[in-house]
Coordinates of C-alpha atoms in Angstrom, one line a residue:
Chain A
X162 CA 81.9 -225.6 37.9
X163 CA 78.7 -226.8 36.4
X164 CA 76.9 -224.3 34.2
X165 CA 73.3 -224.5 33.0
X166 CA 71.2 -222.1 30.9
X167 CA 67.4 -221.9 30.8
X168 CA 67.7 -220.7 27.1
X169 CA 69.5 -222.2 24.1
X170 CA 72.8 -220.3 23.8
X171 CA 74.5 -219.5 20.5
X172 CA 77.0 -222.1 19.3
X173 CA 80.0 -219.8 19.9
X174 CA 79.2 -219.9 23.6
X175 CA 80.1 -223.5 23.7
X176 CA 83.6 -222.7 22.4
X177 CA 84.2 -220.6 25.6
X178 CA 82.3 -222.4 28.3
X179 CA 80.8 -225.8 29.0
X180 CA 77.1 -225.1 29.4
X181 CA 74.1 -227.4 29.3
X182 CA 71.2 -225.6 27.7
X183 CA 68.6 -228.3 26.8
X184 CA 66.8 -231.2 28.3
X185 CA 67.7 -230.0 31.7
X186 CA 67.1 -232.7 34.4
X187 CA 66.5 -232.2 38.1
X188 CA 70.0 -233.4 38.6
X189 CA 71.3 -230.7 36.3
X190 CA 69.5 -228.1 38.4
X191 CA 70.7 -229.7 41.6
X192 CA 74.4 -229.8 40.8
X193 CA 74.6 -226.5 38.8
X194 CA 76.7 -223.7 40.4
X195 CA 76.2 -221.1 37.6
X196 CA 72.9 -220.2 36.0
X197 CA 72.5 -218.3 32.8
X198 CA 68.9 -217.0 32.4
X199 CA 66.5 -214.1 32.0
X200 CA 65.6 -212.3 35.3
X201 CA 61.9 -213.1 34.8
X202 CA 62.7 -216.9 35.0
X203 CA 64.0 -216.6 38.6
X204 CA 61.4 -217.7 41.1
X205 CA 61.2 -219.6 44.4
X206 CA 60.6 -222.9 42.6
X207 CA 63.7 -222.7 40.4
X208 CA 65.9 -221.5 43.2
X209 CA 64.8 -224.3 45.6
X210 CA 65.8 -226.8 42.9
X211 CA 69.4 -225.4 42.9
X212 CA 71.1 -225.9 46.3
X213 CA 74.6 -225.4 44.9
X214 CA 73.8 -222.2 43.0
X215 CA 76.6 -219.6 43.4
X216 CA 76.2 -217.3 40.4
X217 CA 73.4 -216.0 38.3
X218 CA 74.4 -214.4 35.0
X219 CA 71.5 -212.6 33.2
X220 CA 71.1 -212.3 29.5
X221 CA 69.4 -208.9 30.0
X222 CA 71.1 -205.7 30.8
X223 CA 68.6 -204.7 33.4
X224 CA 67.8 -206.8 36.5
X225 CA 64.9 -204.8 37.9
X226 CA 62.6 -207.7 36.9
X227 CA 64.6 -210.0 39.1
X228 CA 62.9 -211.1 42.4
X229 CA 65.8 -210.7 44.7
X230 CA 63.7 -211.9 47.7
X231 CA 64.1 -215.5 46.5
X232 CA 67.8 -215.3 45.8
X233 CA 70.0 -216.4 48.7
X234 CA 72.3 -213.6 49.8
X235 CA 75.5 -215.6 49.0
X236 CA 74.5 -216.0 45.4
X237 CA 76.2 -213.4 43.2
X238 CA 74.2 -211.8 40.4
X239 CA 75.9 -210.5 37.3
X240 CA 73.9 -208.5 34.7
X241 CA 74.6 -208.2 31.0
X242 CA 74.9 -204.4 31.2
X243 CA 76.6 -203.1 28.1
X244 CA 75.8 -206.1 25.8
X245 CA 73.1 -204.1 24.0
X246 CA 74.7 -200.7 24.4
X247 CA 75.5 -199.8 20.8
X248 CA 72.1 -201.0 19.6
X249 CA 70.2 -199.1 22.4
X250 CA 72.3 -196.0 21.7
X251 CA 71.3 -196.1 18.1
X252 CA 67.7 -196.4 19.3
X253 CA 68.2 -193.4 21.6
X254 CA 69.4 -191.3 18.6
X255 CA 66.5 -192.7 16.6
X256 CA 64.1 -191.3 19.2
X257 CA 66.0 -188.0 19.5
X258 CA 66.1 -187.4 15.8
X259 CA 62.6 -188.6 15.1
X260 CA 61.4 -186.2 17.8
X261 CA 63.5 -183.4 16.4
X262 CA 62.2 -183.9 12.8
X263 CA 58.6 -185.0 13.6
X264 CA 58.9 -188.4 12.0
X265 CA 55.7 -190.3 12.5
X266 CA 53.5 -187.3 13.1
X267 CA 52.1 -187.3 9.6
X268 CA 51.8 -183.5 10.0
X269 CA 54.1 -180.7 9.0
X270 CA 56.1 -180.3 12.2
X271 CA 58.6 -177.7 13.0
X272 CA 62.1 -179.2 12.8
X273 CA 64.6 -178.8 15.5
X274 CA 68.3 -179.0 14.8
X275 CA 70.4 -181.3 17.0
X276 CA 74.0 -180.4 15.9
X277 CA 76.1 -178.3 18.3
X278 CA 73.5 -178.6 21.0
X279 CA 74.0 -179.4 24.7
X280 CA 73.3 -183.1 25.3
X281 CA 72.8 -184.2 28.9
X282 CA 73.0 -187.9 29.6
X283 CA 71.7 -189.6 32.8
X284 CA 73.7 -192.7 33.5
X285 CA 77.1 -193.0 31.8
X286 CA 77.4 -196.8 31.6
X287 CA 77.6 -198.7 28.4
X288 CA 74.5 -197.1 26.8
X289 CA 75.1 -193.6 28.0
X290 CA 78.7 -193.6 26.8
X291 CA 77.7 -194.7 23.3
X292 CA 75.0 -192.0 23.2
X293 CA 77.7 -189.5 24.1
X294 CA 80.0 -190.8 21.5
X295 CA 77.5 -190.5 18.7
X296 CA 76.5 -187.0 19.8
X297 CA 80.2 -185.9 20.1
X298 CA 81.4 -187.4 16.8
X299 CA 78.4 -186.9 14.5
X300 CA 76.7 -183.9 15.9
X301 CA 79.4 -182.0 17.7
X302 CA 77.3 -181.9 20.9
X303 CA 78.6 -180.5 24.2
X304 CA 78.1 -183.5 26.4
X305 CA 77.2 -183.4 30.1
X306 CA 77.1 -186.7 32.0
X307 CA 75.3 -187.3 35.3
X308 CA 76.3 -190.6 36.7
X309 CA 77.7 -192.6 39.6
X310 CA 80.6 -193.7 37.4
X311 CA 81.7 -193.1 33.8
X312 CA 82.5 -196.1 31.6
X313 CA 84.1 -194.0 28.9
X314 CA 84.8 -190.6 30.4
X315 CA 86.5 -189.4 27.2
X316 CA 83.1 -188.7 25.5
X317 CA 81.9 -186.3 28.2
X318 CA 82.8 -182.6 28.4
X319 CA 81.4 -182.4 31.9
X320 CA 81.1 -185.2 34.5
X321 CA 78.9 -184.8 37.5
X322 CA 77.3 -186.8 40.2
X323 CA 73.6 -187.1 40.7
X324 CA 73.6 -184.2 43.2
X325 CA 74.2 -181.8 40.2
X326 CA 71.1 -183.0 38.3
X327 CA 68.8 -180.3 39.3
X328 CA 71.3 -177.6 38.3
X329 CA 72.3 -179.2 35.0
X330 CA 69.0 -180.3 33.6
X331 CA 68.0 -176.8 32.6
X332 CA 71.2 -176.3 30.5
X333 CA 70.4 -179.1 28.2
X334 CA 68.8 -179.1 24.7
X335 CA 68.6 -182.9 24.6
X336 CA 68.2 -185.1 27.7
X337 CA 68.7 -188.8 27.5
X338 CA 67.7 -191.1 30.4
X339 CA 69.6 -194.4 30.3
X340 CA 69.1 -195.1 34.0
X341 CA 68.4 -198.6 35.4
X342 CA 65.4 -198.7 37.7
X343 CA 66.3 -198.9 41.4
X344 CA 65.3 -197.2 44.6
X345 CA 67.3 -194.1 43.8
X346 CA 66.0 -193.7 40.2
X347 CA 62.3 -194.4 40.6
X348 CA 60.3 -191.3 39.5
X349 CA 63.5 -189.3 39.4
X350 CA 62.4 -187.3 36.3
X351 CA 59.5 -185.6 38.0
X352 CA 57.4 -182.6 36.9
X353 CA 59.3 -180.5 39.5
X354 CA 62.7 -181.5 38.0
X355 CA 61.7 -180.9 34.4
X356 CA 59.4 -177.9 34.6
X357 CA 62.1 -175.4 33.7
X358 CA 63.8 -177.3 30.9
X359 CA 65.0 -175.2 27.9
X360 CA 62.7 -174.1 25.2
X361 CA 62.5 -176.8 22.5
X362 CA 64.1 -179.4 24.8
X363 CA 64.0 -183.0 23.6
X364 CA 63.7 -185.7 26.3
X365 CA 64.3 -189.4 25.6
X366 CA 64.0 -192.4 27.8
X367 CA 65.7 -195.7 27.0
X368 CA 66.3 -196.6 30.6
X369 CA 63.2 -197.8 32.4
X370 CA 59.7 -196.4 32.3
X371 CA 59.4 -195.8 36.0
X372 CA 62.5 -193.6 36.2
X373 CA 60.1 -190.9 34.7
X374 CA 57.1 -189.9 36.6
X375 CA 54.2 -190.6 34.3
X376 CA 51.8 -187.9 35.5
X377 CA 54.6 -185.4 35.7
X378 CA 55.8 -185.8 32.2
X379 CA 52.2 -185.7 30.9
X380 CA 51.6 -182.4 32.7
X381 CA 54.9 -181.0 31.4
X382 CA 54.1 -181.9 27.8
X383 CA 50.6 -180.5 28.1
X384 CA 52.0 -177.2 29.4
X385 CA 55.0 -177.0 27.1
X386 CA 54.1 -178.0 23.5
X387 CA 57.6 -176.9 22.6
X388 CA 59.1 -179.8 24.6
X389 CA 59.2 -183.2 23.0
X390 CA 59.4 -186.5 24.7
X391 CA 60.1 -189.9 23.3
X392 CA 60.4 -193.2 25.1
X393 CA 61.1 -196.8 24.4
X394 CA 60.1 -197.9 27.9
X395 CA 56.8 -197.8 29.6
X396 CA 55.3 -198.1 33.0
X397 CA 54.5 -201.4 34.6
X398 CA 50.9 -201.7 35.8
X399 CA 50.0 -204.9 37.7
X400 CA 53.5 -206.2 37.0
X401 CA 53.3 -205.8 33.2
X402 CA 54.8 -203.1 31.0
X403 CA 51.8 -201.4 29.4
X404 CA 52.6 -199.8 26.1
X405 CA 49.2 -198.4 25.2
X406 CA 47.8 -197.8 28.6
X407 CA 49.0 -194.2 28.9
X408 CA 47.5 -190.8 28.0
X409 CA 50.8 -189.8 26.4
X410 CA 49.8 -191.2 23.0
X411 CA 47.1 -188.4 22.8
X412 CA 49.9 -185.8 22.7
X413 CA 51.5 -184.5 19.5
X414 CA 54.8 -183.9 21.3
X415 CA 55.1 -187.5 22.3
X416 CA 56.3 -190.5 20.4
X417 CA 57.5 -193.9 21.3
X418 CA 58.6 -197.4 20.5
X419 CA 57.4 -200.4 22.4
X420 CA 60.4 -201.6 24.3
X421 CA 62.2 -202.8 21.2
X422 CA 65.6 -201.1 21.8
X423 CA 68.3 -203.6 22.2
X424 CA 67.5 -206.5 20.0
X425 CA 63.7 -206.9 19.5
X426 CA 63.3 -209.5 16.7
X427 CA 66.9 -209.2 15.7
X428 CA 68.6 -212.5 16.0
X429 CA 72.1 -211.2 15.3
X430 CA 72.1 -208.6 18.1
X431 CA 70.5 -211.2 20.5
X432 CA 73.1 -213.8 19.7
X433 CA 75.9 -211.3 20.2
X434 CA 74.4 -210.3 23.6
X435 CA 74.1 -213.9 24.8
X436 CA 77.7 -214.5 23.7
X437 CA 78.8 -211.6 25.8
X438 CA 77.0 -213.1 28.8
X439 CA 78.9 -216.4 28.2
X440 CA 82.2 -214.5 28.0
X441 CA 81.4 -213.0 31.4
X442 CA 80.8 -216.4 32.9
X443 CA 84.1 -217.5 31.5
X444 CA 85.7 -214.5 33.2
X445 CA 84.2 -215.5 36.4
X446 CA 85.4 -219.1 36.1
X447 CA 89.0 -218.0 35.1
X448 CA 89.4 -215.1 37.6
X449 CA 86.8 -215.7 40.3
X450 CA 85.1 -212.4 39.4
X451 CA 83.4 -210.8 36.5
X452 CA 81.9 -207.6 35.1
X453 CA 78.6 -206.0 36.2
X454 CA 78.1 -207.5 39.6
X455 CA 74.7 -206.3 40.8
X456 CA 74.6 -204.3 44.0
X457 CA 71.7 -206.0 45.6
X458 CA 71.0 -203.1 48.0
X459 CA 70.0 -201.0 45.0
X460 CA 67.0 -203.3 44.5
X461 CA 66.0 -204.8 47.8
Chain B
X216 CA 75.4 -153.5 -8.9
X217 CA 71.9 -152.9 -7.6
X218 CA 70.5 -155.9 -5.6
X219 CA 66.9 -156.5 -4.7
X220 CA 65.3 -159.3 -2.7
X221 CA 61.7 -160.4 -2.9
X222 CA 61.9 -161.5 0.7
X223 CA 63.0 -159.7 3.9
X224 CA 66.6 -160.8 4.5
X225 CA 68.2 -161.2 7.9
X226 CA 70.0 -158.1 9.3
X227 CA 73.4 -159.7 9.0
X228 CA 72.9 -159.8 5.2
X229 CA 73.0 -156.0 5.1
X230 CA 76.5 -156.1 6.7
X231 CA 77.8 -157.9 3.6
X232 CA 75.8 -156.6 0.7
X233 CA 73.6 -153.6 -0.1
X234 CA 70.2 -155.1 -0.8
X235 CA 66.7 -153.5 -1.0
X236 CA 64.2 -156.0 0.5
X237 CA 61.0 -154.0 1.1
X238 CA 58.7 -151.5 -0.6
X239 CA 60.2 -152.4 -3.9
X240 CA 59.2 -149.9 -6.7
X241 CA 59.0 -150.4 -10.4
X242 CA 62.2 -148.4 -10.6
X243 CA 63.9 -150.9 -8.2
X244 CA 62.9 -153.8 -10.4
X245 CA 63.9 -151.8 -13.6
X246 CA 67.4 -151.0 -12.4
X247 CA 68.3 -154.2 -10.4
X248 CA 71.0 -156.4 -11.8
X249 CA 70.9 -159.1 -9.0
X250 CA 67.7 -160.7 -7.7
X251 CA 67.5 -162.7 -4.5
X252 CA 64.4 -164.8 -4.4
X253 CA 62.6 -168.2 -4.2
X254 CA 62.4 -170.1 -7.5
X255 CA 58.6 -170.1 -7.4
X256 CA 58.5 -166.3 -7.5
X257 CA 60.1 -166.3 -10.9
X258 CA 57.6 -165.7 -13.7
X259 CA 57.2 -163.8 -17.0
X260 CA 55.8 -160.8 -15.3
X261 CA 58.6 -160.4 -12.8
X262 CA 61.3 -161.0 -15.5
X263 CA 59.7 -158.5 -17.9
X264 CA 60.0 -155.8 -15.2
X265 CA 63.7 -156.4 -14.9
X266 CA 65.5 -155.5 -18.2
X267 CA 68.9 -155.2 -16.4
X268 CA 68.8 -158.5 -14.6
X269 CA 72.1 -160.4 -14.8
X270 CA 72.0 -162.8 -11.8
X271 CA 69.4 -164.7 -9.9
X272 CA 70.4 -166.1 -6.5
X273 CA 67.8 -168.5 -5.0
X274 CA 67.2 -168.9 -1.3
X275 CA 66.4 -172.6 -1.9
X276 CA 68.9 -175.3 -2.5
X277 CA 66.9 -176.9 -5.3
X278 CA 65.9 -175.0 -8.5
X279 CA 63.6 -177.6 -10.1
X280 CA 60.7 -175.3 -9.3
X281 CA 62.2 -172.5 -11.4
X282 CA 60.6 -171.8 -14.8
X283 CA 63.7 -171.5 -16.9
X284 CA 61.7 -170.8 -20.0
X285 CA 61.1 -167.2 -18.8
X286 CA 64.7 -166.5 -17.8
X287 CA 66.8 -165.0 -20.6
X288 CA 69.8 -167.2 -21.5
X289 CA 72.3 -164.5 -20.4
X290 CA 71.0 -164.4 -16.8
X291 CA 73.1 -166.5 -14.5
X292 CA 71.3 -168.6 -11.9
X293 CA 73.0 -169.5 -8.6
X294 CA 71.3 -171.9 -6.2
X295 CA 71.7 -172.1 -2.5
X296 CA 72.9 -175.7 -2.6
X297 CA 74.6 -176.6 0.7
X298 CA 73.0 -174.0 2.8
X299 CA 70.7 -176.5 4.5
X300 CA 73.1 -179.4 4.2
X301 CA 73.7 -180.2 7.8
X302 CA 70.0 -179.9 8.7
X303 CA 68.9 -182.1 5.8
X304 CA 71.6 -184.6 6.7
X305 CA 70.3 -184.8 10.3
X306 CA 66.9 -185.3 8.7
X307 CA 68.2 -188.1 6.5
X308 CA 69.6 -189.8 9.6
X309 CA 66.3 -189.3 11.4
X310 CA 64.5 -191.2 8.6
X311 CA 67.2 -193.9 8.5
X312 CA 67.1 -194.5 12.2
X313 CA 63.3 -194.1 12.6
X314 CA 62.9 -196.8 9.8
X315 CA 65.5 -199.0 11.4
X316 CA 63.9 -198.8 14.8
X317 CA 60.2 -198.6 13.8
X318 CA 59.6 -195.2 15.4
X319 CA 56.0 -194.1 14.6
X320 CA 54.7 -197.5 13.8
X321 CA 53.1 -197.9 17.3
X322 CA 53.7 -201.6 16.9
X323 CA 56.5 -203.8 18.1
X324 CA 58.7 -203.7 15.1
X325 CA 61.9 -205.7 14.4
X326 CA 64.9 -203.4 15.0
X327 CA 67.6 -203.2 12.4
X328 CA 71.1 -202.1 13.4
X329 CA 72.8 -199.4 11.4
X330 CA 76.4 -199.5 12.7
X331 CA 79.1 -201.0 10.6
X332 CA 76.7 -201.3 7.7
X333 CA 77.3 -200.3 4.0
X334 CA 75.9 -196.9 3.3
X335 CA 75.3 -195.9 -0.3
X336 CA 74.8 -192.2 -1.0
X337 CA 73.4 -190.9 -4.3
X338 CA 74.7 -187.4 -4.9
X339 CA 77.8 -186.3 -3.0
X340 CA 77.1 -182.6 -2.8
X341 CA 76.7 -180.7 0.5
X342 CA 73.9 -183.0 1.8
X343 CA 75.4 -186.3 0.6
X344 CA 78.7 -185.4 2.2
X345 CA 77.2 -184.6 5.5
X346 CA 75.2 -187.8 5.5
X347 CA 78.5 -189.6 4.7
X348 CA 80.3 -187.8 7.6
X349 CA 77.6 -188.8 10.1
X350 CA 77.6 -192.4 8.9
X351 CA 81.4 -192.6 9.0
X352 CA 82.0 -190.9 12.4
X353 CA 79.0 -192.1 14.5
X354 CA 78.2 -195.4 13.0
X355 CA 81.4 -196.6 11.4
X356 CA 79.7 -197.2 8.0
X357 CA 81.5 -198.2 4.9
X358 CA 80.4 -195.4 2.6
X359 CA 79.9 -195.7 -1.1
X360 CA 79.2 -192.5 -3.1
X361 CA 77.6 -192.3 -6.5
X362 CA 77.9 -188.8 -7.9
X363 CA 79.1 -186.5 -10.7
X364 CA 81.4 -184.8 -8.2
X365 CA 82.4 -185.1 -4.6
X366 CA 82.2 -182.1 -2.4
X367 CA 84.0 -183.8 0.5
X368 CA 85.7 -186.9 -0.9
X369 CA 87.3 -187.7 2.5
X370 CA 84.1 -189.2 3.9
X371 CA 83.7 -191.8 1.1
X372 CA 85.4 -195.2 1.0
X373 CA 84.4 -195.6 -2.6
X374 CA 83.6 -192.9 -5.2
X375 CA 81.8 -193.9 -8.4
X376 CA 80.0 -192.2 -11.3
X377 CA 76.4 -192.8 -12.1
X378 CA 77.3 -195.6 -14.5
X379 CA 78.1 -197.8 -11.5
X380 CA 74.8 -197.4 -9.8
X381 CA 73.2 -200.6 -11.0
X382 CA 76.1 -202.6 -9.7
X383 CA 76.6 -200.9 -6.4
X384 CA 72.9 -200.6 -5.3
X385 CA 72.8 -204.2 -4.3
X386 CA 75.8 -204.0 -2.0
X387 CA 74.1 -201.4 0.3
X388 CA 72.3 -201.9 3.6
X389 CA 71.3 -198.2 3.7
X390 CA 70.6 -196.2 0.5
X391 CA 70.2 -192.4 0.7
X392 CA 69.0 -190.4 -2.2
X393 CA 70.1 -186.7 -2.1
X394 CA 69.7 -186.1 -5.8
X395 CA 68.3 -182.9 -7.3
X396 CA 65.5 -183.4 -9.8
X397 CA 66.6 -183.0 -13.4
X398 CA 66.4 -184.8 -16.7
X399 CA 69.0 -187.4 -15.7
X400 CA 67.5 -188.2 -12.2
X401 CA 63.8 -188.3 -12.9
X402 CA 62.5 -191.8 -11.9
X403 CA 66.1 -193.0 -11.5
X404 CA 65.1 -195.2 -8.5
X405 CA 62.8 -197.6 -10.4
X406 CA 61.5 -201.0 -9.5
X407 CA 64.0 -202.5 -11.9
X408 CA 66.9 -200.8 -10.2
X409 CA 65.8 -201.7 -6.7
X410 CA 64.3 -205.1 -7.0
X411 CA 67.4 -207.0 -5.8
X412 CA 68.4 -204.7 -2.9
X413 CA 69.8 -206.5 0.1
X414 CA 67.7 -208.1 2.7
X415 CA 66.5 -205.5 5.3
X416 CA 67.7 -202.6 3.2
X417 CA 66.7 -199.2 4.3
X418 CA 66.0 -196.6 1.5
X419 CA 65.7 -192.9 2.3
X420 CA 64.8 -190.0 0.0
X421 CA 65.7 -186.4 0.9
X422 CA 66.3 -185.3 -2.7
X423 CA 63.2 -184.8 -4.7
X424 CA 60.1 -187.1 -4.9
X425 CA 60.3 -187.6 -8.6
X426 CA 63.8 -189.1 -8.5
X427 CA 62.0 -192.2 -7.2
X428 CA 59.4 -194.0 -9.3
X429 CA 56.2 -194.0 -7.2
X430 CA 54.6 -197.1 -8.7
X431 CA 58.0 -198.9 -8.6
X432 CA 58.7 -198.2 -5.0
X433 CA 55.2 -199.2 -4.0
X434 CA 55.5 -202.5 -5.8
X435 CA 58.9 -203.2 -4.2
X436 CA 57.6 -202.5 -0.7
X437 CA 54.6 -204.7 -1.2
X438 CA 56.8 -207.6 -2.4
X439 CA 59.6 -207.1 0.1
X440 CA 58.3 -206.4 3.6
X441 CA 61.9 -206.6 4.8
X442 CA 62.8 -203.4 2.9
X443 CA 61.9 -200.1 4.6
X444 CA 61.5 -196.8 2.7
X445 CA 61.2 -193.3 4.2
X446 CA 60.9 -190.1 2.4
X447 CA 60.7 -186.4 3.1
X448 CA 59.8 -185.5 -0.5
X449 CA 56.7 -186.4 -2.4
X450 CA 55.5 -186.4 -6.0
X451 CA 54.1 -183.3 -7.6
X452 CA 50.7 -183.8 -9.1
X453 CA 49.2 -180.9 -11.1
X454 CA 52.2 -178.9 -10.1
X455 CA 51.8 -179.4 -6.3
X456 CA 53.7 -181.7 -4.1
X457 CA 51.1 -184.0 -2.7
X458 CA 52.0 -185.4 0.8
X459 CA 48.9 -187.6 1.4
X460 CA 48.0 -188.5 -2.2
X461 CA 50.0 -191.7 -2.3
X462 CA 49.2 -195.3 -1.5
X463 CA 52.6 -195.6 0.3
X464 CA 51.0 -194.5 3.6
X465 CA 49.0 -197.8 3.6
X466 CA 52.3 -199.8 4.0
X467 CA 53.9 -200.6 7.3
X468 CA 57.4 -200.5 5.8
X469 CA 56.9 -196.9 4.8
X470 CA 57.3 -193.7 6.8
X471 CA 57.7 -190.0 5.9
X472 CA 57.9 -186.4 6.9
X473 CA 56.1 -183.8 4.8
X474 CA 59.0 -181.9 3.1
X475 CA 60.2 -180.3 6.3
X476 CA 63.9 -181.2 6.0
X477 CA 66.0 -178.2 5.8
X478 CA 64.3 -175.5 7.9
X479 CA 60.6 -176.0 8.2
X480 CA 59.3 -173.6 10.8
X481 CA 62.8 -173.1 12.1
X482 CA 63.7 -169.5 11.9
X483 CA 67.4 -169.9 13.0
X484 CA 68.1 -172.4 10.2
X485 CA 66.2 -170.3 7.7
X486 CA 68.1 -167.1 8.6
X487 CA 71.4 -168.9 8.3
X488 CA 70.5 -170.2 4.9
X489 CA 69.4 -166.7 3.7
X490 CA 72.7 -165.3 5.0
X491 CA 74.6 -167.9 3.0
X492 CA 72.7 -166.8 -0.1
X493 CA 73.8 -163.2 0.6
X494 CA 77.4 -164.3 1.0
X495 CA 77.3 -165.9 -2.4
X496 CA 76.0 -162.7 -3.9
X497 CA 78.9 -160.9 -2.2
X498 CA 81.3 -163.4 -3.8
X499 CA 79.8 -162.7 -7.2
X500 CA 80.2 -159.0 -6.8
X501 CA 83.8 -159.3 -5.5
X502 CA 85.0 -162.0 -7.9
X503 CA 82.7 -162.0 -10.8
X504 CA 81.7 -165.5 -10.0
X505 CA 80.1 -167.5 -7.2
X506 CA 79.2 -171.0 -5.9
X507 CA 76.5 -173.3 -7.3
X508 CA 76.0 -171.9 -10.8
X509 CA 73.1 -173.8 -12.2
X510 CA 73.6 -175.8 -15.4
X511 CA 70.5 -174.7 -17.3
X512 CA 70.8 -177.7 -19.6
X513 CA 70.1 -180.0 -16.7
X514 CA 66.6 -178.5 -16.4
X515 CA 65.5 -177.2 -19.9

């Protein structure tokens, strides 16, 4: 099966799959059955050049940027979920701890302790499982997971489906949102859901901005100065994630990073993630199936 | 033995020792043999009112604020080292991770990963050991300790004395200073010591400001934008720790908290720490000795 990539892949990829990743010709596009790419590269033009396309493997973990309306229904899409998990989980803990200790405030800020606290994790995939592991091992957290499925159930003290969210959210000292953005998760963390969170709760978002209701979290943080919120992901406005275009920065109980979790500027992490995408393509070629097949109905 | 405290102690203290902590009279001072207090409260006046004083137990972990010149040589001083260890170790990891991920910069900052890195810890007492434990369990760090003694040797892959510092410092990806301030440690982290640290090294100070040479670290950070430094402790100028009076805040590869590690504003942590001081006094009464006897020669 002919494989092409819109990006240069790391050398080690070429040890596991045969992939053309430079000087792509119209014939390369025409004959390719597997496409390695970023979701934002997918558009009508590209797809119309690829009549034999069977599989799209993304380099990104999330596919909410992908325009499914231009992808024919018989094309399978595999995400790179998990490839950045450890790095994003480190980032989630950076946001938890920075919030707890007031790093970046340049003021004397009351410190919260994180050890032996109740940690609630939304989404127990690769990232959520690593966040749980760190909380369990380093900080002896009691870990509650809310998820459709659990990638590493051993790190969770309680495992629940989404239907238990409303009940469990008020038990948590630390809430970490690792959710992908889809129809079910949009604006899930609303004012109404969060209004009775515990005193001194810390809320962190490393999923997607839109899983949190922007007005709702602002209202909560204004009303509850004891609650602290930190995010790496922001809301898209006119199709573009807007880091600075939010009132949250005015608040002392807010901090954030600018969608850098994962691998921003870090070539080593990026290479590793791209290699993982290549390994998944190899799996597809060898076995006819692979990890992280995207459920199109979650997005369309 | 009569015990007095210059501060109100938590109720649980009174279950383990008999201590007078309010409405102290001249007679209370005159007859007391054991004094619970903060180091900064010790002065000539207080000491001269206490002819029977045998033991000072501090509520603080550090005693570098204590004016030893007014304390008679036969008075034993016990610090509260370790009482805030877990909380300070959390804080150290907050500074490590915030530096690694650029939290607080409000810019898109290259992320460093911390897992499976070499972690060098200066001072392997209560705090250093907890920092090591977190690194070992959560982030699979290879942990090198440089210390006079090791409180929990099991968390260190290598254990060295101070004489190995110059050699080991350049092996580390993450360097955590948990040192007390004394004659041996003042300005220990100089430009000369640090000038060849690894690319993308993260340096964190939760010990005392003066263990790092202020001009030296500034010069290093100017020369090496890849190196990141975060501190909770600052340099005393005219006897007062000056949080803002340092050029470091101008630098993008610097961040800090304002000496809040331990228990700032957190009554629960503070109560627990005071209770640990009371337990140490009980140990002294029961056994004639206790933990954390201060080596006066380190300070005088």
